[in-house]
Structure formats: C-alpha cells, structure tokens
C-alpha cells in the first residue's frame, strides 16, 4: 500500500535537496564574499562609522536584556522570514528571493568582517555578540523558507486567486518551524551577547 504524502508535513528533506535551496545558498555565499571584501575595505579606510557601530554594540551588550529587548530581537528575526514570504508573492519571485539571499549574506559578512578588521580580537567577539552566533540558526531557517517560497511561486496554479498561498501551504509546517526557530535564536542571542561582553570584551 502506497503511503500518501501528508500536505503541510515537515518536508525538510524535499527542501534541502531542491535546486532552489542550492541556488539560494550559492547566492547567499556570493553576497557573503562581496560583504567580506567591502567590509575589509571600509575597515581599512579607518572610517569612524565602524568604530561607532562597535561602540553601540558594546553598549547594548552591557545592558541586561529585558522583555522589550527580547521582543525586538524576535521581531528582527521574524522580519527576515516575512521578507522571504513577501518576496515569493511578488513577480518575478525568483529574482526577489535571490536578491534577499544576496542581501542577507552581504549584511552578515560585511558587519563581521568590518568589526574583525577594525578591532581585531575584540571585533570578533562583538560580531558574535551582534548576531554572528544566532546566524548559525537564522540563516538556514531563512534559506529553507525562501526555498519553500521559491517552489510555491513555481507551483502556484495559474489564474487562481491566492494560488501562491495555496501552493505554499504544502510547506507550511517547515515554514512555521523555521520561523519559530529563527525567533527563538534571535531572543537567545541577547543572553549570549551579554555573556560574551562580560567574559571576552569587558
């Protein structure tokens, strides 16, 4: 007896092996490489915004995280997930999802590289405190969600109102889990940043 695929189940295996996920991951790496070179040039030029950014990160890390900070951190991670969902709904979805992957890679790599090259070891710890640690979770979650949106945009029934959402519902379990995991990682980053600042920076 053949087992029917349950709609909305956690189809991570399908997403991991999808060409869309591989493409988006490659574009993320391209953005990261561009951000690395740009961050190195900005740090090497001795521009004050880098040191100002580092001072702001250090000041934020010194504060004991509260409920408002946790909410903002969760909303920040949630925002990237929503951006992927919206990019999949815009035509051409493949272009906007690709741009999202490139931008995420660039922003992450740029901030890390600029801090490391400007402040050496202290910059490395600040980059981990500012989001580098939680990116281990949030980046794969974003790429999986973007891949699900990519597939949904391709599979959306033509001429049907709400076809994109209908096709995306096939991956709703994976998208929901990725969104919750990303928000959890964003909130978890607050105590991690506080500990890093106390033990390695301060």
JSON list of C-alpha atoms in Angstrom, two decimals:
[
{"chain": "A", "resi": 1, "resn": "UNK", "atom": "CA", "xyz": [0.00, 0.00, 0.00]},
{"chain": "A", "resi": 2, "resn": "UNK", "atom": "CA", "xyz": [1.45, 3.34, -1.00]},
{"chain": "A", "resi": 3, "resn": "UNK", "atom": "CA", "xyz": [1.74, 5.97, 1.68]},
{"chain": "A", "resi": 4, "resn": "UNK", "atom": "CA", "xyz": [0.19, 9.27, 0.74]},
{"chain": "A", "resi": 5, "resn": "UNK", "atom": "CA", "xyz": [2.20, 12.39, 1.38]},
{"chain": "A", "resi": 6, "resn": "UNK", "atom": "CA", "xyz": [0.56, 14.47, 4.07]},
{"chain": "A", "resi": 7, "resn": "UNK", "atom": "CA", "xyz": [0.08, 18.08, 2.98]},
{"chain": "A", "resi": 8, "resn": "UNK", "atom": "CA", "xyz": [1.73, 20.50, 5.35]},
{"chain": "A", "resi": 9, "resn": "UNK", "atom": "CA", "xyz": [4.08, 17.96, 6.87]},
{"chain": "A", "resi": 10, "resn": "UNK", "atom": "CA", "xyz": [7.66, 18.86, 7.64]},
{"chain": "A", "resi": 11, "resn": "UNK", "atom": "CA", "xyz": [9.16, 18.42, 4.18]},
{"chain": "A", "resi": 12, "resn": "UNK", "atom": "CA", "xyz": [12.70, 19.40, 5.07]},
{"chain": "A", "resi": 13, "resn": "UNK", "atom": "CA", "xyz": [14.13, 16.57, 3.00]},
{"chain": "A", "resi": 14, "resn": "UNK", "atom": "CA", "xyz": [12.44, 17.93, -0.11]},
{"chain": "A", "resi": 15, "resn": "UNK", "atom": "CA", "xyz": [13.60, 21.46, 0.61]},
{"chain": "A", "resi": 16, "resn": "UNK", "atom": "CA", "xyz": [17.20, 20.52, 1.36]},
{"chain": "A", "resi": 17, "resn": "UNK", "atom": "CA", "xyz": [17.54, 18.71, -1.95]},
{"chain": "A", "resi": 18, "resn": "UNK", "atom": "CA", "xyz": [15.63, 21.26, -4.03]},
{"chain": "A", "resi": 19, "resn": "UNK", "atom": "CA", "xyz": [17.63, 23.11, -6.72]},
{"chain": "A", "resi": 20, "resn": "UNK", "atom": "CA", "xyz": [16.07, 26.32, -5.38]},
{"chain": "A", "resi": 21, "resn": "UNK", "atom": "CA", "xyz": [17.72, 25.80, -1.97]},
{"chain": "A", "resi": 22, "resn": "UNK", "atom": "CA", "xyz": [21.08, 25.11, -3.61]},
{"chain": "A", "resi": 23, "resn": "UNK", "atom": "CA", "xyz": [20.74, 28.21, -5.79]},
{"chain": "A", "resi": 24, "resn": "UNK", "atom": "CA", "xyz": [19.77, 30.45, -2.87]},
{"chain": "A", "resi": 25, "resn": "UNK", "atom": "CA", "xyz": [22.62, 29.08, -0.76]},
{"chain": "A", "resi": 26, "resn": "UNK", "atom": "CA", "xyz": [25.08, 29.83, -3.57]},
{"chain": "A", "resi": 27, "resn": "UNK", "atom": "CA", "xyz": [23.72, 33.37, -3.88]},
{"chain": "A", "resi": 28, "resn": "UNK", "atom": "CA", "xyz": [23.99, 33.81, -0.12]},
{"chain": "A", "resi": 29, "resn": "UNK", "atom": "CA", "xyz": [27.67, 32.83, -0.36]},
{"chain": "A", "resi": 30, "resn": "UNK", "atom": "CA", "xyz": [28.17, 35.30, -3.22]},
{"chain": "A", "resi": 31, "resn": "UNK", "atom": "CA", "xyz": [26.69, 38.06, -1.08]},
{"chain": "A", "resi": 32, "resn": "UNK", "atom": "CA", "xyz": [28.89, 36.99, 1.83]},
{"chain": "A", "resi": 33, "resn": "UNK", "atom": "CA", "xyz": [32.02, 37.14, -0.34]},
{"chain": "A", "resi": 34, "resn": "UNK", "atom": "CA", "xyz": [31.08, 40.62, -1.57]},
{"chain": "A", "resi": 35, "resn": "UNK", "atom": "CA", "xyz": [30.38, 41.72, 2.01]},
{"chain": "A", "resi": 36, "resn": "UNK", "atom": "CA", "xyz": [33.73, 40.35, 3.14]},
{"chain": "A", "resi": 37, "resn": "UNK", "atom": "CA", "xyz": [35.69, 42.38, 0.60]},
{"chain": "A", "resi": 38, "resn": "UNK", "atom": "CA", "xyz": [33.60, 45.51, 1.20]},
{"chain": "A", "resi": 39, "resn": "UNK", "atom": "CA", "xyz": [33.90, 45.22, 4.96]},
{"chain": "A", "resi": 40, "resn": "UNK", "atom": "CA", "xyz": [37.65, 44.83, 4.70]},
{"chain": "A", "resi": 41, "resn": "UNK", "atom": "CA", "xyz": [37.95, 47.95, 2.54]},
{"chain": "A", "resi": 42, "resn": "UNK", "atom": "CA", "xyz": [35.73, 50.01, 4.85]},
{"chain": "A", "resi": 43, "resn": "UNK", "atom": "CA", "xyz": [37.66, 48.89, 7.94]},
{"chain": "A", "resi": 44, "resn": "UNK", "atom": "CA", "xyz": [40.98, 49.52, 6.22]},
{"chain": "A", "resi": 45, "resn": "UNK", "atom": "CA", "xyz": [40.00, 53.07, 5.36]},
{"chain": "A", "resi": 46, "resn": "UNK", "atom": "CA", "xyz": [39.60, 53.89, 9.04]},
{"chain": "A", "resi": 47, "resn": "UNK", "atom": "CA", "xyz": [36.09, 55.29, 8.74]},
{"chain": "A", "resi": 48, "resn": "UNK", "atom": "CA", "xyz": [34.51, 56.33, 12.03]},
{"chain": "A", "resi": 49, "resn": "UNK", "atom": "CA", "xyz": [31.12, 54.61, 11.40]},
{"chain": "A", "resi": 50, "resn": "UNK", "atom": "CA", "xyz": [32.77, 51.23, 12.05]},
{"chain": "A", "resi": 51, "resn": "UNK", "atom": "CA", "xyz": [34.06, 52.27, 15.47]},
{"chain": "A", "resi": 52, "resn": "UNK", "atom": "CA", "xyz": [30.77, 53.98, 16.25]},
{"chain": "A", "resi": 53, "resn": "UNK", "atom": "CA", "xyz": [28.93, 50.79, 15.32]},
{"chain": "A", "resi": 54, "resn": "UNK", "atom": "CA", "xyz": [31.26, 48.76, 17.55]},
{"chain": "A", "resi": 55, "resn": "UNK", "atom": "CA", "xyz": [30.70, 51.15, 20.47]},
{"chain": "A", "resi": 56, "resn": "UNK", "atom": "CA", "xyz": [26.93, 50.86, 20.03]},
{"chain": "A", "resi": 57, "resn": "UNK", "atom": "CA", "xyz": [27.11, 47.06, 20.01]},
{"chain": "A", "resi": 58, "resn": "UNK", "atom": "CA", "xyz": [29.26, 47.01, 23.12]},
{"chain": "A", "resi": 59, "resn": "UNK", "atom": "CA", "xyz": [26.90, 49.38, 24.95]},
{"chain": "A", "resi": 60, "resn": "UNK", "atom": "CA", "xyz": [23.89, 47.25, 24.01]},
{"chain": "A", "resi": 61, "resn": "UNK", "atom": "CA", "xyz": [25.63, 44.08, 25.12]},
{"chain": "A", "resi": 62, "resn": "UNK", "atom": "CA", "xyz": [26.43, 45.58, 28.53]},
{"chain": "A", "resi": 63, "resn": "UNK", "atom": "CA", "xyz": [22.75, 46.10, 29.32]},
{"chain": "A", "resi": 64, "resn": "UNK", "atom": "CA", "xyz": [20.88, 43.28, 31.00]},
{"chain": "A", "resi": 65, "resn": "UNK", "atom": "CA", "xyz": [18.31, 42.14, 28.41]},
{"chain": "A", "resi": 66, "resn": "UNK", "atom": "CA", "xyz": [14.68, 42.83, 29.23]},
{"chain": "A", "resi": 67, "resn": "UNK", "atom": "CA", "xyz": [11.29, 41.96, 27.80]},
{"chain": "A", "resi": 68, "resn": "UNK", "atom": "CA", "xyz": [11.39, 44.83, 25.30]},
{"chain": "A", "resi": 69, "resn": "UNK", "atom": "CA", "xyz": [14.80, 43.75, 24.04]},
{"chain": "A", "resi": 70, "resn": "UNK", "atom": "CA", "xyz": [13.57, 40.17, 23.64]},
{"chain": "A", "resi": 71, "resn": "UNK", "atom": "CA", "xyz": [10.53, 41.36, 21.68]},
{"chain": "A", "resi": 72, "resn": "UNK", "atom": "CA", "xyz": [12.67, 43.49, 19.33]},
{"chain": "A", "resi": 73, "resn": "UNK", "atom": "CA", "xyz": [15.11, 40.63, 18.78]},
{"chain": "A", "resi": 74, "resn": "UNK", "atom": "CA", "xyz": [12.28, 38.25, 17.95]},
{"chain": "A", "resi": 75, "resn": "UNK", "atom": "CA", "xyz": [10.72, 40.78, 15.58]},
{"chain": "A", "resi": 76, "resn": "UNK", "atom": "CA", "xyz": [14.07, 41.27, 13.85]},
{"chain": "A", "resi": 77, "resn": "UNK", "atom": "CA", "xyz": [14.36, 37.57, 13.09]},
{"chain": "A", "resi": 78, "resn": "UNK", "atom": "CA", "xyz": [10.69, 37.45, 12.16]},
{"chain": "A", "resi": 79, "resn": "UNK", "atom": "CA", "xyz": [11.21, 40.30, 9.71]},
{"chain": "A", "resi": 80, "resn": "UNK", "atom": "CA", "xyz": [13.61, 38.29, 7.55]},
{"chain": "A", "resi": 81, "resn": "UNK", "atom": "CA", "xyz": [11.13, 35.42, 7.43]},
{"chain": "A", "resi": 82, "resn": "UNK", "atom": "CA", "xyz": [8.32, 37.76, 6.41]},
{"chain": "A", "resi": 83, "resn": "UNK", "atom": "CA", "xyz": [10.58, 39.27, 3.76]},
{"chain": "A", "resi": 84, "resn": "UNK", "atom": "CA", "xyz": [11.01, 35.83, 2.21]},
{"chain": "A", "resi": 85, "resn": "UNK", "atom": "CA", "xyz": [7.25, 35.21, 2.22]},
{"chain": "A", "resi": 86, "resn": "UNK", "atom": "CA", "xyz": [6.57, 38.58, 0.59]},
{"chain": "A", "resi": 87, "resn": "UNK", "atom": "CA", "xyz": [9.37, 38.13, -1.97]},
{"chain": "A", "resi": 88, "resn": "UNK", "atom": "CA", "xyz": [7.78, 34.86, -3.05]},
{"chain": "A", "resi": 89, "resn": "UNK", "atom": "CA", "xyz": [4.48, 36.63, -3.66]},
{"chain": "A", "resi": 90, "resn": "UNK", "atom": "CA", "xyz": [5.99, 39.27, -5.97]},
{"chain": "A", "resi": 91, "resn": "UNK", "atom": "CA", "xyz": [6.67, 38.63, -9.65]},
{"chain": "A", "resi": 92, "resn": "UNK", "atom": "CA", "xyz": [9.23, 37.54, -10.59]},
{"chain": "A", "resi": 93, "resn": "UNK", "atom": "CA", "xyz": [9.59, 35.70, -7.28]},
{"chain": "A", "resi": 94, "resn": "UNK", "atom": "CA", "xyz": [12.87, 34.06, -8.27]},
{"chain": "A", "resi": 95, "resn": "UNK", "atom": "CA", "xyz": [14.53, 37.48, -8.70]},
{"chain": "A", "resi": 96, "resn": "UNK", "atom": "CA", "xyz": [13.37, 38.94, -5.39]},
{"chain": "A", "resi": 97, "resn": "UNK", "atom": "CA", "xyz": [14.16, 35.77, -3.42]},
{"chain": "A", "resi": 98, "resn": "UNK", "atom": "CA", "xyz": [17.62, 35.72, -5.00]},
{"chain": "A", "resi": 99, "resn": "UNK", "atom": "CA", "xyz": [18.17, 39.36, -4.03]},
{"chain": "A", "resi": 100, "resn": "UNK", "atom": "CA", "xyz": [17.06, 38.57, -0.48]},
{"chain": "A", "resi": 101, "resn": "UNK", "atom": "CA", "xyz": [19.63, 35.77, -0.19]},
{"chain": "A", "resi": 102, "resn": "UNK", "atom": "CA", "xyz": [22.40, 38.01, -1.56]},
{"chain": "A", "resi": 103, "resn": "UNK", "atom": "CA", "xyz": [21.49, 40.90, 0.76]},
{"chain": "A", "resi": 104, "resn": "UNK", "atom": "CA", "xyz": [21.38, 38.64, 3.84]},
{"chain": "A", "resi": 105, "resn": "UNK", "atom": "CA", "xyz": [24.80, 37.22, 3.04]},
{"chain": "A", "resi": 106, "resn": "UNK", "atom": "CA", "xyz": [26.24, 40.66, 2.35]},
{"chain": "A", "resi": 107, "resn": "UNK", "atom": "CA", "xyz": [24.90, 42.28, 5.54]},
{"chain": "A", "resi": 108, "resn": "UNK", "atom": "CA", "xyz": [26.08, 39.45, 7.78]},
{"chain": "A", "resi": 109, "resn": "UNK", "atom": "CA", "xyz": [29.53, 39.17, 6.22]},
{"chain": "A", "resi": 110, "resn": "UNK", "atom": "CA", "xyz": [30.06, 42.93, 5.98]},
{"chain": "A", "resi": 111, "resn": "UNK", "atom": "CA", "xyz": [29.36, 43.56, 9.67]},
{"chain": "A", "resi": 112, "resn": "UNK", "atom": "CA", "xyz": [31.54, 40.67, 10.82]},
{"chain": "A", "resi": 113, "resn": "UNK", "atom": "CA", "xyz": [34.48, 41.50, 8.54]},
{"chain": "A", "resi": 114, "resn": "UNK", "atom": "CA", "xyz": [34.41, 45.23, 9.28]},
{"chain": "A", "resi": 115, "resn": "UNK", "atom": "CA", "xyz": [34.42, 44.63, 13.03]},
{"chain": "A", "resi": 116, "resn": "UNK", "atom": "CA", "xyz": [37.16, 41.99, 12.92]},
{"chain": "A", "resi": 117, "resn": "UNK", "atom": "CA", "xyz": [39.49, 44.05, 10.73]},
{"chain": "A", "resi": 118, "resn": "UNK", "atom": "CA", "xyz": [38.86, 47.27, 12.66]},
{"chain": "A", "resi": 119, "resn": "UNK", "atom": "CA", "xyz": [39.10, 45.87, 16.21]},
{"chain": "A", "resi": 120, "resn": "UNK", "atom": "CA", "xyz": [40.94, 42.53, 15.82]},
{"chain": "A", "resi": 121, "resn": "UNK", "atom": "CA", "xyz": [40.03, 40.06, 18.59]},
{"chain": "A", "resi": 122, "resn": "UNK", "atom": "CA", "xyz": [37.53, 42.38, 20.25]},
{"chain": "A", "resi": 123, "resn": "UNK", "atom": "CA", "xyz": [35.80, 42.78, 16.90]},
{"chain": "A", "resi": 124, "resn": "UNK", "atom": "CA", "xyz": [35.46, 39.02, 16.57]},
{"chain": "A", "resi": 125, "resn": "UNK", "atom": "CA", "xyz": [33.68, 38.76, 19.92]},
{"chain": "A", "resi": 126, "resn": "UNK", "atom": "CA", "xyz": [31.49, 41.77, 19.13]},
{"chain": "A", "resi": 127, "resn": "UNK", "atom": "CA", "xyz": [30.49, 40.24, 15.80]},
{"chain": "A", "resi": 128, "resn": "UNK", "atom": "CA", "xyz": [29.43, 37.06, 17.59]},
{"chain": "A", "resi": 129, "resn": "UNK", "atom": "CA", "xyz": [27.52, 39.12, 20.15]},
{"chain": "A", "resi": 130, "resn": "UNK", "atom": "CA", "xyz": [25.77, 41.21, 17.49]},
{"chain": "A", "resi": 131, "resn": "UNK", "atom": "CA", "xyz": [24.29, 38.25, 15.65]},
{"chain": "A", "resi": 132, "resn": "UNK", "atom": "CA", "xyz": [27.04, 36.01, 14.38]},
{"chain": "A", "resi": 133, "resn": "UNK", "atom": "CA", "xyz": [26.22, 33.28, 16.88]},
{"chain": "A", "resi": 134, "resn": "UNK", "atom": "CA", "xyz": [22.48, 33.16, 16.19]},
{"chain": "A", "resi": 135, "resn": "UNK", "atom": "CA", "xyz": [23.12, 33.29, 12.43]},
{"chain": "A", "resi": 136, "resn": "UNK", "atom": "CA", "xyz": [24.01, 29.60, 12.65]},
{"chain": "A", "resi": 137, "resn": "UNK", "atom": "CA", "xyz": [20.26, 29.05, 13.12]},
{"chain": "A", "resi": 138, "resn": "UNK", "atom": "CA", "xyz": [18.63, 32.05, 11.47]},
{"chain": "A", "resi": 139, "resn": "UNK", "atom": "CA", "xyz": [20.45, 31.78, 8.13]},
{"chain": "A", "resi": 140, "resn": "UNK", "atom": "CA", "xyz": [19.49, 28.13, 7.38]},
{"chain": "A", "resi": 141, "resn": "UNK", "atom": "CA", "xyz": [15.94, 28.94, 8.51]},
{"chain": "A", "resi": 142, "resn": "UNK", "atom": "CA", "xyz": [15.77, 31.86, 6.11]},
{"chain": "A", "resi": 143, "resn": "UNK", "atom": "CA", "xyz": [17.17, 29.86, 3.19]},
{"chain": "A", "resi": 144, "resn": "UNK", "atom": "CA", "xyz": [14.74, 26.99, 3.83]},
{"chain": "A", "resi": 145, "resn": "UNK", "atom": "CA", "xyz": [11.81, 29.39, 4.00]},
{"chain": "A", "resi": 146, "resn": "UNK", "atom": "CA", "xyz": [12.99, 31.14, 0.84]},
{"chain": "A", "resi": 147, "resn": "UNK", "atom": "CA", "xyz": [13.31, 27.78, -0.93]},
{"chain": "A", "resi": 148, "resn": "UNK", "atom": "CA", "xyz": [9.74, 26.89, 0.10]},
{"chain": "A", "resi": 149, "resn": "UNK", "atom": "CA", "xyz": [8.54, 30.26, -1.26]},
{"chain": "A", "resi": 150, "resn": "UNK", "atom": "CA", "xyz": [10.50, 29.68, -4.47]},
{"chain": "A", "resi": 151, "resn": "UNK", "atom": "CA", "xyz": [8.84, 26.30, -5.01]},
{"chain": "A", "resi": 152, "resn": "UNK", "atom": "CA", "xyz": [5.42, 27.68, -4.10]},
{"chain": "A", "resi": 153, "resn": "UNK", "atom": "CA", "xyz": [5.78, 30.52, -6.61]},
{"chain": "A", "resi": 154, "resn": "UNK", "atom": "CA", "xyz": [6.63, 27.98, -9.32]},
{"chain": "A", "resi": 155, "resn": "UNK", "atom": "CA", "xyz": [3.82, 25.58, -8.38]},
{"chain": "A", "resi": 156, "resn": "UNK", "atom": "CA", "xyz": [1.13, 28.23, -7.86]},
{"chain": "A", "resi": 157, "resn": "UNK", "atom": "CA", "xyz": [-1.93, 27.50, -10.03]},
{"chain": "A", "resi": 158, "resn": "UNK", "atom": "CA", "xyz": [-2.17, 29.97, -12.88]},
{"chain": "A", "resi": 159, "resn": "UNK", "atom": "CA", "xyz": [-5.15, 32.29, -12.83]},
{"chain": "A", "resi": 160, "resn": "UNK", "atom": "CA", "xyz": [-6.23, 31.22, -9.35]},
{"chain": "A", "resi": 161, "resn": "UNK", "atom": "CA", "xyz": [-6.60, 33.88, -6.71]},
{"chain": "A", "resi": 162, "resn": "UNK", "atom": "CA", "xyz": [-4.41, 33.05, -3.75]},
{"chain": "A", "resi": 163, "resn": "UNK", "atom": "CA", "xyz": [-2.57, 30.41, -5.75]},
{"chain": "A", "resi": 164, "resn": "UNK", "atom": "CA", "xyz": [0.76, 31.25, -4.12]},
{"chain": "A", "resi": 165, "resn": "UNK", "atom": "CA", "xyz": [-0.60, 30.79, -0.61]},
{"chain": "A", "resi": 166, "resn": "UNK", "atom": "CA", "xyz": [-2.32, 27.58, -1.70]},
{"chain": "A", "resi": 167, "resn": "UNK", "atom": "CA", "xyz": [0.96, 26.18, -3.04]},
{"chain": "A", "resi": 168, "resn": "UNK", "atom": "CA", "xyz": [2.90, 27.44, -0.01]},
{"chain": "A", "resi": 169, "resn": "UNK", "atom": "CA", "xyz": [0.55, 25.57, 2.34]},
{"chain": "A", "resi": 170, "resn": "UNK", "atom": "CA", "xyz": [2.26, 22.38, 1.22]},
{"chain": "A", "resi": 171, "resn": "UNK", "atom": "CA", "xyz": [5.34, 23.58, 3.11]},
{"chain": "A", "resi": 172, "resn": "UNK", "atom": "CA", "xyz": [3.52, 25.35, 5.95]},
{"chain": "A", "resi": 173, "resn": "UNK", "atom": "CA", "xyz": [4.95, 23.01, 8.59]},
{"chain": "A", "resi": 174, "resn": "UNK", "atom": "CA", "xyz": [8.54, 23.68, 7.56]},
{"chain": "A", "resi": 175, "resn": "UNK", "atom": "CA", "xyz": [7.96, 27.43, 7.23]},
{"chain": "A", "resi": 176, "resn": "UNK", "atom": "CA", "xyz": [6.32, 27.62, 10.67]},
{"chain": "A", "resi": 177, "resn": "UNK", "atom": "CA", "xyz": [9.10, 25.65, 12.34]},
{"chain": "A", "resi": 178, "resn": "UNK", "atom": "CA", "xyz": [11.79, 27.76, 10.64]},
{"chain": "A", "resi": 179, "resn": "UNK", "atom": "CA", "xyz": [10.07, 30.97, 11.72]},
{"chain": "A", "resi": 180, "resn": "UNK", "atom": "CA", "xyz": [9.77, 29.85, 15.35]},
{"chain": "A", "resi": 181, "resn": "UNK", "atom": "CA", "xyz": [13.37, 28.63, 15.38]},
{"chain": "A", "resi": 182, "resn": "UNK", "atom": "CA", "xyz": [14.63, 31.92, 13.94]},
{"chain": "A", "resi": 183, "resn": "UNK", "atom": "CA", "xyz": [12.70, 33.96, 16.51]},
{"chain": "A", "resi": 184, "resn": "UNK", "atom": "CA", "xyz": [13.95, 31.72, 19.32]},
{"chain": "A", "resi": 185, "resn": "UNK", "atom": "CA", "xyz": [17.54, 32.18, 18.12]},
{"chain": "A", "resi": 186, "resn": "UNK", "atom": "CA", "xyz": [17.03, 35.95, 17.98]},
{"chain": "A", "resi": 187, "resn": "UNK", "atom": "CA", "xyz": [15.87, 36.02, 21.61]},
{"chain": "A", "resi": 188, "resn": "UNK", "atom": "CA", "xyz": [18.63, 33.61, 22.67]},
{"chain": "A", "resi": 189, "resn": "UNK", "atom": "CA", "xyz": [21.19, 35.98, 21.16]},
{"chain": "A", "resi": 190, "resn": "UNK", "atom": "CA", "xyz": [20.53, 38.51, 23.96]},
{"chain": "A", "resi": 191, "resn": "UNK", "atom": "CA", "xyz": [21.93, 36.46, 26.88]},
{"chain": "A", "resi": 192, "resn": "UNK", "atom": "CA", "xyz": [24.68, 35.15, 24.59]},
{"chain": "A", "resi": 193, "resn": "UNK", "atom": "CA", "xyz": [25.72, 38.73, 23.77]},
{"chain": "A", "resi": 194, "resn": "UNK", "atom": "CA", "xyz": [25.62, 39.65, 27.46]},
{"chain": "A", "resi": 195, "resn": "UNK", "atom": "CA", "xyz": [27.87, 36.69, 28.39]},
{"chain": "A", "resi": 196, "resn": "UNK", "atom": "CA", "xyz": [30.31, 37.37, 25.56]},
{"chain": "A", "resi": 197, "resn": "UNK", "atom": "CA", "xyz": [30.64, 41.01, 26.58]},
{"chain": "A", "resi": 198, "resn": "UNK", "atom": "CA", "xyz": [31.24, 40.08, 30.24]},
{"chain": "A", "resi": 199, "resn": "UNK", "atom": "CA", "xyz": [33.72, 37.28, 29.62]},
{"chain": "A", "resi": 200, "resn": "UNK", "atom": "CA", "xyz": [35.62, 38.31, 26.47]},
{"chain": "A", "resi": 201, "resn": "UNK", "atom": "CA", "xyz": [35.07, 42.01, 25.72]},
{"chain": "A", "resi": 202, "resn": "UNK", "atom": "CA", "xyz": [34.61, 43.77, 29.01]}
]
